[in-house]
Amino acid sequence: WNDLEPMKYRKDFYKKFLEKSQTSTSGFGVTRNSKTDSQVMRNFIVQDKNDAFLVRAQNLGTQQDWTVIGEFCIPPDVMWRSFLYEWTPQMVKFYANALQNTLPDPKNLERWGLTAEQKCPLCDISPCNAKHILVGCKKALDEGRFTYR
């Protein structure tokens, strides 16, 4: 199995350097083996799977944007608390579509074949995407449509 060689290497590296590293104010050499080999290997496997999913997602064309901006928009603990207790299903749907760049903006409507032009309905700038509509339209800003920020 070729897949096991990198795992064994990572396990050996962990045992030699990370497992016995000093993390408290105890004296030199006072360490406890807190994780078993199976726990360490399980963590490595989960980390590898998550990395593989992230690499696959980043290779997608349109849907990969959430991998770049999703984590930095809202801290994860605040996001999950909001998802569970405050957001309506419509808000969750809008947020997910905004992160995946699948909102029905003029650029996407033209890509999907539902309209022939990509102009902003307010300022007639072309091409017009969701980012322009939500935060970049000069006319909407001048009219005070973004005052809730």
CSV table of N, CA and C in Angstrom, one decimal:
chain,number,residue,atom,x,y,z
A,1,TRP,N,0.8,-1.2,0.0
A,1,TRP,CA,0.0,0.0,0.0
A,1,TRP,C,0.9,1.2,0.0
A,2,ASN,N,0.8,2.0,-1.0
A,2,ASN,CA,1.6,3.2,-1.1
A,2,ASN,C,1.0,4.3,-0.2
A,3,ASP,N,-0.3,4.2,0.1
A,3,ASP,CA,-0.9,5.3,0.9
A,3,ASP,C,-0.4,5.2,2.4
A,4,LEU,N,0.0,4.1,2.8
A,4,LEU,CA,0.4,3.9,4.2
A,4,LEU,C,1.8,4.5,4.5
A,5,GLU,N,2.7,4.6,3.5
A,5,GLU,CA,4.0,5.1,3.7
A,5,GLU,C,4.0,6.6,4.2
A,6,PRO,N,3.3,7.5,3.6
A,6,PRO,CA,3.2,8.9,4.2
A,6,PRO,C,2.6,8.9,5.6
A,7,MET,N,1.6,8.0,5.8
A,7,MET,CA,1.1,8.0,7.2
A,7,MET,C,2.1,7.5,8.2
A,8,LYS,N,2.9,6.5,7.9
A,8,LYS,CA,3.9,6.1,8.8
A,8,LYS,C,4.9,7.1,9.0
A,9,TYR,N,5.3,7.8,8.0
A,9,TYR,CA,6.3,8.9,8.1
A,9,TYR,C,5.7,10.0,9.0
A,10,ARG,N,4.5,10.4,8.8
A,10,ARG,CA,3.9,11.4,9.7
A,10,ARG,C,3.8,11.0,11.1
A,11,LYS,N,3.4,9.7,11.3
A,11,LYS,CA,3.3,9.2,12.7
A,11,LYS,C,4.7,9.2,13.4
A,12,ASP,N,5.7,8.8,12.6
A,12,ASP,CA,7.1,8.8,13.2
A,12,ASP,C,7.5,10.2,13.5
A,13,PHE,N,7.2,11.1,12.6
A,13,PHE,CA,7.5,12.6,12.9
A,13,PHE,C,6.8,13.1,14.1
A,14,TYR,N,5.5,12.7,14.2
A,14,TYR,CA,4.8,13.1,15.4
A,14,TYR,C,5.4,12.6,16.7
A,15,LYS,N,5.7,11.3,16.7
A,15,LYS,CA,6.3,10.7,17.9
A,15,LYS,C,7.6,11.3,18.3
A,16,LYS,N,8.5,11.6,17.3
A,16,LYS,CA,9.8,12.1,17.6
A,16,LYS,C,9.8,13.5,18.0
A,17,PHE,N,9.0,14.3,17.4
A,17,PHE,CA,9.1,15.8,17.6
A,17,PHE,C,7.9,16.4,18.3
A,18,LEU,N,6.7,16.0,18.0
A,18,LEU,CA,5.5,16.7,18.5
A,18,LEU,C,5.0,16.1,19.8
A,19,GLU,N,5.0,14.8,19.9
A,19,GLU,CA,4.4,14.1,21.0
A,19,GLU,C,5.0,14.5,22.3
A,20,LYS,N,6.3,14.6,22.4
A,20,LYS,CA,7.0,14.8,23.6
A,20,LYS,C,7.4,16.3,23.8
A,21,SER,N,6.8,17.2,23.0
A,21,SER,CA,7.2,18.6,23.2
A,21,SER,C,6.6,19.2,24.4
A,22,GLN,N,7.3,20.1,25.0
A,22,GLN,CA,6.9,20.8,26.2
A,22,GLN,C,5.8,21.7,26.0
A,23,THR,N,4.7,21.6,26.7
A,23,THR,CA,3.6,22.5,26.5
A,23,THR,C,3.1,23.1,27.8
A,24,SER,N,3.7,22.8,28.9
A,24,SER,CA,3.3,23.4,30.2
A,24,SER,C,4.5,23.9,30.9
A,25,THR,N,4.4,24.3,32.1
A,25,THR,CA,5.5,24.9,32.9
A,25,THR,C,6.1,23.8,33.7
A,26,SER,N,5.8,22.6,33.5
A,26,SER,CA,6.5,21.5,34.2
A,26,SER,C,8.0,21.4,33.9
A,27,GLY,N,8.7,20.7,34.7
A,27,GLY,CA,10.1,20.6,34.4
A,27,GLY,C,10.4,19.8,33.2
A,28,PHE,N,11.7,19.8,32.8
A,28,PHE,CA,12.2,19.1,31.6
A,28,PHE,C,12.0,17.6,31.8
A,29,GLY,N,11.4,17.0,30.7
A,29,GLY,CA,11.2,15.6,30.7
A,29,GLY,C,10.0,15.1,31.4
A,30,VAL,N,9.2,16.0,31.9
A,30,VAL,CA,7.9,15.6,32.6
A,30,VAL,C,6.8,15.7,31.5
A,31,THR,N,6.5,14.6,30.8
A,31,THR,CA,5.5,14.6,29.8
A,31,THR,C,4.6,13.4,30.0
A,32,ARG,N,3.4,13.5,29.6
A,32,ARG,CA,2.5,12.4,29.6
A,32,ARG,C,2.1,12.1,28.2
A,33,ASN,N,2.0,10.8,27.9
A,33,ASN,CA,1.5,10.4,26.6
A,33,ASN,C,0.0,10.5,26.6
A,34,SER,N,-0.6,11.6,26.1
A,34,SER,CA,-2.0,11.8,26.2
A,34,SER,C,-2.8,11.2,25.0
A,35,LYS,N,-2.2,10.9,23.9
A,35,LYS,CA,-2.9,10.4,22.8
A,35,LYS,C,-2.3,9.0,22.4
A,36,THR,N,-3.2,8.1,22.1
A,36,THR,CA,-2.7,6.8,21.7
A,36,THR,C,-2.4,6.9,20.2
A,37,ASP,N,-1.7,5.8,19.7
A,37,ASP,CA,-1.4,5.8,18.3
A,37,ASP,C,-2.6,5.8,17.4
A,38,SER,N,-3.7,5.2,17.8
A,38,SER,CA,-4.9,5.1,17.0
A,38,SER,C,-5.5,6.5,16.9
A,39,GLN,N,-5.5,7.3,18.0
A,39,GLN,CA,-6.0,8.6,18.0
A,39,GLN,C,-5.2,9.5,17.1
A,40,VAL,N,-3.9,9.4,17.1
A,40,VAL,CA,-3.0,10.2,16.3
A,40,VAL,C,-3.3,9.9,14.8
A,41,MET,N,-3.4,8.6,14.5
A,41,MET,CA,-3.6,8.2,13.1
A,41,MET,C,-5.0,8.6,12.6
A,42,ARG,N,-6.0,8.5,13.5
A,42,ARG,CA,-7.3,9.0,13.2
A,42,ARG,C,-7.3,10.5,12.8
A,43,ASN,N,-6.6,11.3,13.6
A,43,ASN,CA,-6.5,12.7,13.4
A,43,ASN,C,-5.8,13.0,12.0
A,44,PHE,N,-4.8,12.2,11.7
A,44,PHE,CA,-4.1,12.4,10.4
A,44,PHE,C,-5.0,12.0,9.3
A,45,ILE,N,-5.8,11.0,9.4
A,45,ILE,CA,-6.7,10.6,8.3
A,45,ILE,C,-7.8,11.6,8.1
A,46,VAL,N,-8.4,12.1,9.2
A,46,VAL,CA,-9.4,13.1,9.1
A,46,VAL,C,-8.8,14.4,8.4
A,47,GLN,N,-7.6,14.8,8.9
A,47,GLN,CA,-7.0,16.0,8.3
A,47,GLN,C,-6.7,15.7,6.8
A,48,ASP,N,-6.2,14.6,6.4
A,48,ASP,CA,-6.0,14.3,5.0
A,48,ASP,C,-7.2,14.3,4.2
A,49,LYS,N,-8.3,13.7,4.7
A,49,LYS,CA,-9.6,13.7,4.0
A,49,LYS,C,-10.1,15.2,3.8
A,50,ASN,N,-10.0,16.0,4.9
A,50,ASN,CA,-10.4,17.4,4.8
A,50,ASN,C,-9.6,18.1,3.7
A,51,ASP,N,-8.3,17.9,3.7
A,51,ASP,CA,-7.4,18.5,2.8
A,51,ASP,C,-7.8,18.1,1.3
A,52,ALA,N,-8.1,16.8,1.2
A,52,ALA,CA,-8.5,16.3,-0.2
A,52,ALA,C,-9.8,17.0,-0.6
A,53,PHE,N,-10.7,17.1,0.3
A,53,PHE,CA,-12.0,17.7,-0.1
A,53,PHE,C,-11.8,19.2,-0.5
A,54,LEU,N,-10.9,19.9,0.3
A,54,LEU,CA,-10.6,21.3,0.0
A,54,LEU,C,-9.9,21.4,-1.3
A,55,VAL,N,-9.0,20.6,-1.6
A,55,VAL,CA,-8.3,20.6,-2.9
A,55,VAL,C,-9.3,20.4,-4.1
A,56,ARG,N,-10.2,19.4,-3.9
A,56,ARG,CA,-11.2,19.1,-4.9
A,56,ARG,C,-12.1,20.3,-5.1
A,57,ALA,N,-12.5,20.9,-4.0
A,57,ALA,CA,-13.4,22.1,-4.1
A,57,ALA,C,-12.7,23.3,-4.8
A,58,GLN,N,-11.4,23.4,-4.5
A,58,GLN,CA,-10.7,24.6,-5.1
A,58,GLN,C,-10.5,24.4,-6.6
A,59,ASN,N,-10.6,23.1,-7.1
A,59,ASN,CA,-10.5,22.9,-8.5
A,59,ASN,C,-11.8,23.1,-9.3
A,60,LEU,N,-12.9,23.3,-8.6
A,60,LEU,CA,-14.1,23.5,-9.3
A,60,LEU,C,-14.1,24.9,-9.8
A,61,GLY,N,-14.9,25.1,-10.9
A,61,GLY,CA,-14.9,26.4,-11.5
A,61,GLY,C,-15.5,27.5,-10.7
A,62,THR,N,-16.8,27.5,-10.6
A,62,THR,CA,-17.6,28.6,-10.0
A,62,THR,C,-17.8,28.4,-8.5
A,63,GLN,N,-18.0,27.1,-8.1
A,63,GLN,CA,-18.4,26.8,-6.7
A,63,GLN,C,-17.2,26.9,-5.8
A,64,GLN,N,-16.0,27.2,-6.2
A,64,GLN,CA,-14.9,27.1,-5.3
A,64,GLN,C,-14.7,28.4,-4.5
A,65,ASP,N,-15.5,29.5,-4.7
A,65,ASP,CA,-15.3,30.7,-4.1
A,65,ASP,C,-15.4,30.6,-2.6
A,66,TRP,N,-16.3,29.8,-2.1
A,66,TRP,CA,-16.5,29.7,-0.6
A,66,TRP,C,-15.3,29.2,0.1
A,67,THR,N,-14.4,28.5,-0.6
A,67,THR,CA,-13.1,28.0,0.1
A,67,THR,C,-12.2,29.2,0.3
A,68,VAL,N,-12.3,30.3,-0.4
A,68,VAL,CA,-11.5,31.4,-0.3
A,68,VAL,C,-12.0,32.4,0.7
A,69,ILE,N,-13.3,32.7,0.6
A,69,ILE,CA,-13.9,33.8,1.4
A,69,ILE,C,-14.8,33.4,2.5
A,70,GLY,N,-15.2,32.1,2.5
A,70,GLY,CA,-16.2,31.7,3.5
A,70,GLY,C,-15.7,31.7,4.9
A,71,GLU,N,-14.5,31.3,5.1
A,71,GLU,CA,-13.9,31.3,6.5
A,71,GLU,C,-13.7,32.7,7.0
A,72,PHE,N,-13.4,33.6,6.2
A,72,PHE,CA,-13.0,34.9,6.6
A,72,PHE,C,-14.1,35.9,6.8
A,73,CYS,N,-15.3,35.6,6.2
A,73,CYS,CA,-16.4,36.5,6.3
A,73,CYS,C,-17.0,36.6,7.7
A,74,ILE,N,-17.2,35.4,8.3
A,74,ILE,CA,-17.9,35.3,9.6
A,74,ILE,C,-17.1,34.3,10.4
A,75,PRO,N,-16.7,34.5,11.6
A,75,PRO,CA,-16.0,33.5,12.4
A,75,PRO,C,-16.9,32.3,12.6
A,76,PRO,N,-16.4,31.1,12.5
A,76,PRO,CA,-17.2,29.8,12.5
A,76,PRO,C,-18.2,29.7,13.7
A,77,ASP,N,-17.7,30.1,14.9
A,77,ASP,CA,-18.6,30.0,16.1
A,77,ASP,C,-19.8,30.9,16.0
A,78,VAL,N,-19.6,32.1,15.5
A,78,VAL,CA,-20.7,33.1,15.3
A,78,VAL,C,-21.6,32.6,14.2
A,79,MET,N,-21.0,32.1,13.1
A,79,MET,CA,-21.8,31.6,12.0
A,79,MET,C,-22.8,30.5,12.4
A,80,TRP,N,-22.3,29.5,13.1
A,80,TRP,CA,-23.1,28.4,13.5
A,80,TRP,C,-24.2,28.8,14.5
A,81,ARG,N,-23.8,29.7,15.4
A,81,ARG,CA,-24.8,30.2,16.4
A,81,ARG,C,-25.9,30.9,15.6
A,82,SER,N,-25.5,31.7,14.6
A,82,SER,CA,-26.5,32.4,13.8
A,82,SER,C,-27.4,31.5,13.0
A,83,PHE,N,-26.7,30.5,12.4
A,83,PHE,CA,-27.4,29.5,11.6
A,83,PHE,C,-28.5,28.8,12.4
A,84,LEU,N,-28.2,28.4,13.6
A,84,LEU,CA,-29.1,27.6,14.4
A,84,LEU,C,-30.2,28.4,15.0
A,85,TYR,N,-29.9,29.6,15.5
A,85,TYR,CA,-30.9,30.3,16.3
A,85,TYR,C,-31.5,31.6,15.7
A,86,GLU,N,-30.8,32.2,14.7
A,86,GLU,CA,-31.3,33.5,14.3
A,86,GLU,C,-31.7,33.6,12.8
A,87,TRP,N,-31.0,32.8,11.9
A,87,TRP,CA,-31.3,33.0,10.5
A,87,TRP,C,-32.5,32.2,10.1
A,88,THR,N,-33.3,32.8,9.2
A,88,THR,CA,-34.4,32.1,8.6
A,88,THR,C,-33.9,31.2,7.4
A,89,PRO,N,-34.7,30.3,7.0
A,89,PRO,CA,-34.2,29.4,5.8
A,89,PRO,C,-33.9,30.3,4.6
A,90,GLN,N,-34.6,31.4,4.4
A,90,GLN,CA,-34.3,32.2,3.2
A,90,GLN,C,-33.0,32.9,3.4
A,91,MET,N,-32.6,33.3,4.6
A,91,MET,CA,-31.3,33.9,4.8
A,91,MET,C,-30.2,32.9,4.6
A,92,VAL,N,-30.3,31.7,5.0
A,92,VAL,CA,-29.3,30.7,4.8
A,92,VAL,C,-29.2,30.4,3.3
A,93,LYS,N,-30.3,30.3,2.6
A,93,LYS,CA,-30.2,30.1,1.2
A,93,LYS,C,-29.5,31.2,0.5
A,94,PHE,N,-29.8,32.5,0.8
A,94,PHE,CA,-29.2,33.6,0.2
A,94,PHE,C,-27.7,33.6,0.5
A,95,TYR,N,-27.3,33.3,1.7
A,95,TYR,CA,-25.9,33.3,2.1
A,95,TYR,C,-25.1,32.2,1.3
A,96,ALA,N,-25.7,31.0,1.3
A,96,ALA,CA,-25.1,29.9,0.5
A,96,ALA,C,-24.9,30.3,-1.0
A,97,ASN,N,-26.0,30.9,-1.5
A,97,ASN,CA,-25.9,31.2,-3.0
A,97,ASN,C,-24.9,32.4,-3.2
A,98,ALA,N,-24.8,33.3,-2.3
A,98,ALA,CA,-23.9,34.4,-2.4
A,98,ALA,C,-22.4,33.8,-2.3
A,99,LEU,N,-22.2,32.9,-1.4
A,99,LEU,CA,-20.8,32.3,-1.3
A,99,LEU,C,-20.4,31.5,-2.6
A,100,GLN,N,-21.4,30.9,-3.2
A,100,GLN,CA,-21.2,30.0,-4.3
A,100,GLN,C,-21.3,30.8,-5.6
A,101,ASN,N,-21.6,32.1,-5.6
A,101,ASN,CA,-21.8,32.9,-6.8
A,101,ASN,C,-22.9,32.3,-7.7
A,102,THR,N,-24.0,32.0,-7.0
A,102,THR,CA,-25.1,31.5,-7.8
A,102,THR,C,-26.4,32.3,-7.6
A,103,LEU,N,-26.2,33.5,-7.1
A,103,LEU,CA,-27.4,34.4,-7.0
A,103,LEU,C,-27.9,34.8,-8.4
A,104,PRO,N,-29.1,35.1,-8.6
A,104,PRO,CA,-29.6,35.4,-9.9
A,104,PRO,C,-29.3,36.9,-10.3
A,105,ASP,N,-28.0,37.2,-10.4
A,105,ASP,CA,-27.6,38.5,-10.8
A,105,ASP,C,-27.6,38.6,-12.4
A,106,PRO,N,-27.5,39.8,-13.0
A,106,PRO,CA,-27.5,39.8,-14.4
A,106,PRO,C,-26.4,39.0,-15.1
A,107,LYS,N,-25.2,38.9,-14.5
A,107,LYS,CA,-24.2,38.1,-15.1
A,107,LYS,C,-24.6,36.6,-15.1
A,108,ASN,N,-25.1,36.1,-14.0
A,108,ASN,CA,-25.5,34.7,-14.0
A,108,ASN,C,-26.7,34.4,-14.8
A,109,LEU,N,-27.6,35.3,-14.9
A,109,LEU,CA,-28.8,35.2,-15.7
A,109,LEU,C,-28.4,35.0,-17.2
A,110,GLU,N,-27.4,35.8,-17.6
A,110,GLU,CA,-27.0,35.8,-19.0
A,110,GLU,C,-26.2,34.4,-19.2
A,111,ARG,N,-25.4,34.0,-18.2
A,111,ARG,CA,-24.7,32.7,-18.3
A,111,ARG,C,-25.7,31.5,-18.4
A,112,TRP,N,-26.8,31.6,-17.7
A,112,TRP,CA,-27.8,30.6,-17.7
A,112,TRP,C,-28.8,30.7,-18.9
A,113,GLY,N,-28.6,31.7,-19.7
A,113,GLY,CA,-29.5,31.9,-20.9
A,113,GLY,C,-30.8,32.4,-20.7
A,114,LEU,N,-31.0,33.1,-19.5
A,114,LEU,CA,-32.3,33.7,-19.2
A,114,LEU,C,-32.5,35.1,-19.6
A,115,THR,N,-31.4,35.8,-19.9
A,115,THR,CA,-31.4,37.2,-20.3
A,115,THR,C,-30.3,37.4,-21.3
A,116,ALA,N,-30.3,38.5,-22.1
A,116,ALA,CA,-29.3,38.7,-23.1
A,116,ALA,C,-28.3,39.7,-22.7
A,117,GLU,N,-28.5,40.5,-21.6
A,117,GLU,CA,-27.5,41.5,-21.2
A,117,GLU,C,-27.1,41.4,-19.8
A,118,GLN,N,-26.0,41.9,-19.5
A,118,GLN,CA,-25.4,41.9,-18.1
A,118,GLN,C,-25.3,43.2,-17.5
A,119,LYS,N,-26.2,44.1,-17.8
A,119,LYS,CA,-26.2,45.5,-17.2
A,119,LYS,C,-26.8,45.6,-15.9
A,120,CYS,N,-26.3,46.5,-15.0
A,120,CYS,CA,-26.8,46.8,-13.7
A,120,CYS,C,-28.2,47.5,-13.9
A,121,PRO,N,-29.2,47.2,-13.2
A,121,PRO,CA,-30.5,47.8,-13.4
A,121,PRO,C,-30.5,49.3,-12.9
A,122,LEU,N,-29.6,49.7,-12.1
A,122,LEU,CA,-29.6,51.0,-11.6
A,122,LEU,C,-28.6,51.9,-12.3
A,123,CYS,N,-27.4,51.5,-12.6
A,123,CYS,CA,-26.4,52.4,-13.2
A,123,CYS,C,-26.0,52.0,-14.6
A,124,ASP,N,-26.5,50.9,-15.1
A,124,ASP,CA,-26.2,50.5,-16.5
A,124,ASP,C,-24.8,50.1,-16.7
A,125,ILE,N,-24.0,49.7,-15.7
A,125,ILE,CA,-22.7,49.3,-15.9
A,125,ILE,C,-22.7,47.8,-16.3
A,126,SER,N,-21.9,47.4,-17.2
A,126,SER,CA,-21.8,46.0,-17.7
A,126,SER,C,-20.4,45.6,-17.6
A,127,PRO,N,-20.1,44.4,-17.2
A,127,PRO,CA,-20.9,43.3,-16.7
A,127,PRO,C,-21.3,43.6,-15.2
A,128,CYS,N,-22.4,43.2,-14.8
A,128,CYS,CA,-22.9,43.4,-13.4
A,128,CYS,C,-23.0,42.1,-12.7
A,129,ASN,N,-22.3,41.9,-11.6
A,129,ASN,CA,-22.4,40.7,-10.9
A,129,ASN,C,-22.9,41.0,-9.5
A,130,ALA,N,-23.1,39.9,-8.7
A,130,ALA,CA,-23.7,40.1,-7.3
A,130,ALA,C,-22.8,41.0,-6.5
A,131,LYS,N,-21.5,41.0,-6.6
A,131,LYS,CA,-20.7,41.8,-5.8
A,131,LYS,C,-21.0,43.3,-6.1
A,132,HIS,N,-21.1,43.6,-7.4
A,132,HIS,CA,-21.5,45.0,-7.7
A,132,HIS,C,-22.8,45.4,-7.2
A,133,ILE,N,-23.8,44.5,-7.3
A,133,ILE,CA,-25.1,44.9,-6.8
A,133,ILE,C,-25.2,45.0,-5.3
A,134,LEU,N,-24.5,44.1,-4.5
A,134,LEU,CA,-24.5,44.1,-3.1
A,134,LEU,C,-23.7,45.2,-2.4
A,135,VAL,N,-22.5,45.5,-3.0
A,135,VAL,CA,-21.6,46.5,-2.3
A,135,VAL,C,-21.0,47.5,-3.2
A,136,GLY,N,-21.1,47.4,-4.6
A,136,GLY,CA,-20.3,48.2,-5.4
A,136,GLY,C,-21.0,49.2,-6.3
A,137,CYS,N,-22.3,49.2,-6.3
A,137,CYS,CA,-23.0,50.1,-7.2
A,137,CYS,C,-23.0,51.5,-6.7
A,138,LYS,N,-22.4,52.4,-7.4
A,138,LYS,CA,-22.2,53.8,-7.0
A,138,LYS,C,-23.6,54.5,-6.9
A,139,LYS,N,-24.5,54.2,-7.8
A,139,LYS,CA,-25.8,54.9,-7.7
A,139,LYS,C,-26.6,54.5,-6.5
A,140,ALA,N,-26.5,53.2,-6.1
A,140,ALA,CA,-27.2,52.7,-4.9
A,140,ALA,C,-26.6,53.3,-3.7
A,141,LEU,N,-25.3,53.5,-3.7
A,141,LEU,CA,-24.6,54.1,-2.5
A,141,LEU,C,-25.0,55.6,-2.4
A,142,ASP,N,-25.1,56.3,-3.5
A,142,ASP,CA,-25.5,57.7,-3.5
A,142,ASP,C,-26.9,57.9,-3.1
A,143,GLU,N,-27.8,56.9,-3.4
A,143,GLU,CA,-29.2,57.0,-3.0
A,143,GLU,C,-29.4,56.6,-1.6
A,144,GLY,N,-28.4,56.1,-0.9
A,144,GLY,CA,-28.5,55.7,0.5
A,144,GLY,C,-29.1,54.3,0.7
A,145,ARG,N,-29.0,53.5,-0.3
A,145,ARG,CA,-29.5,52.1,-0.1
A,145,ARG,C,-28.6,51.2,0.8
A,146,PHE,N,-27.4,51.6,1.0
A,146,PHE,CA,-26.5,50.8,1.8
A,146,PHE,C,-26.3,51.4,3.2
A,147,THR,N,-27.2,52.2,3.7
A,147,THR,CA,-27.1,52.9,5.0
A,147,THR,C,-27.2,51.9,6.2
A,148,TYR,N,-27.7,50.7,6.0
A,148,TYR,CA,-27.9,49.7,7.0
A,148,TYR,C,-26.5,49.2,7.5
A,149,ARG,N,-25.5,49.4,6.7
A,149,ARG,CA,-24.1,48.9,7.2
A,149,ARG,C,-23.7,49.9,8.2
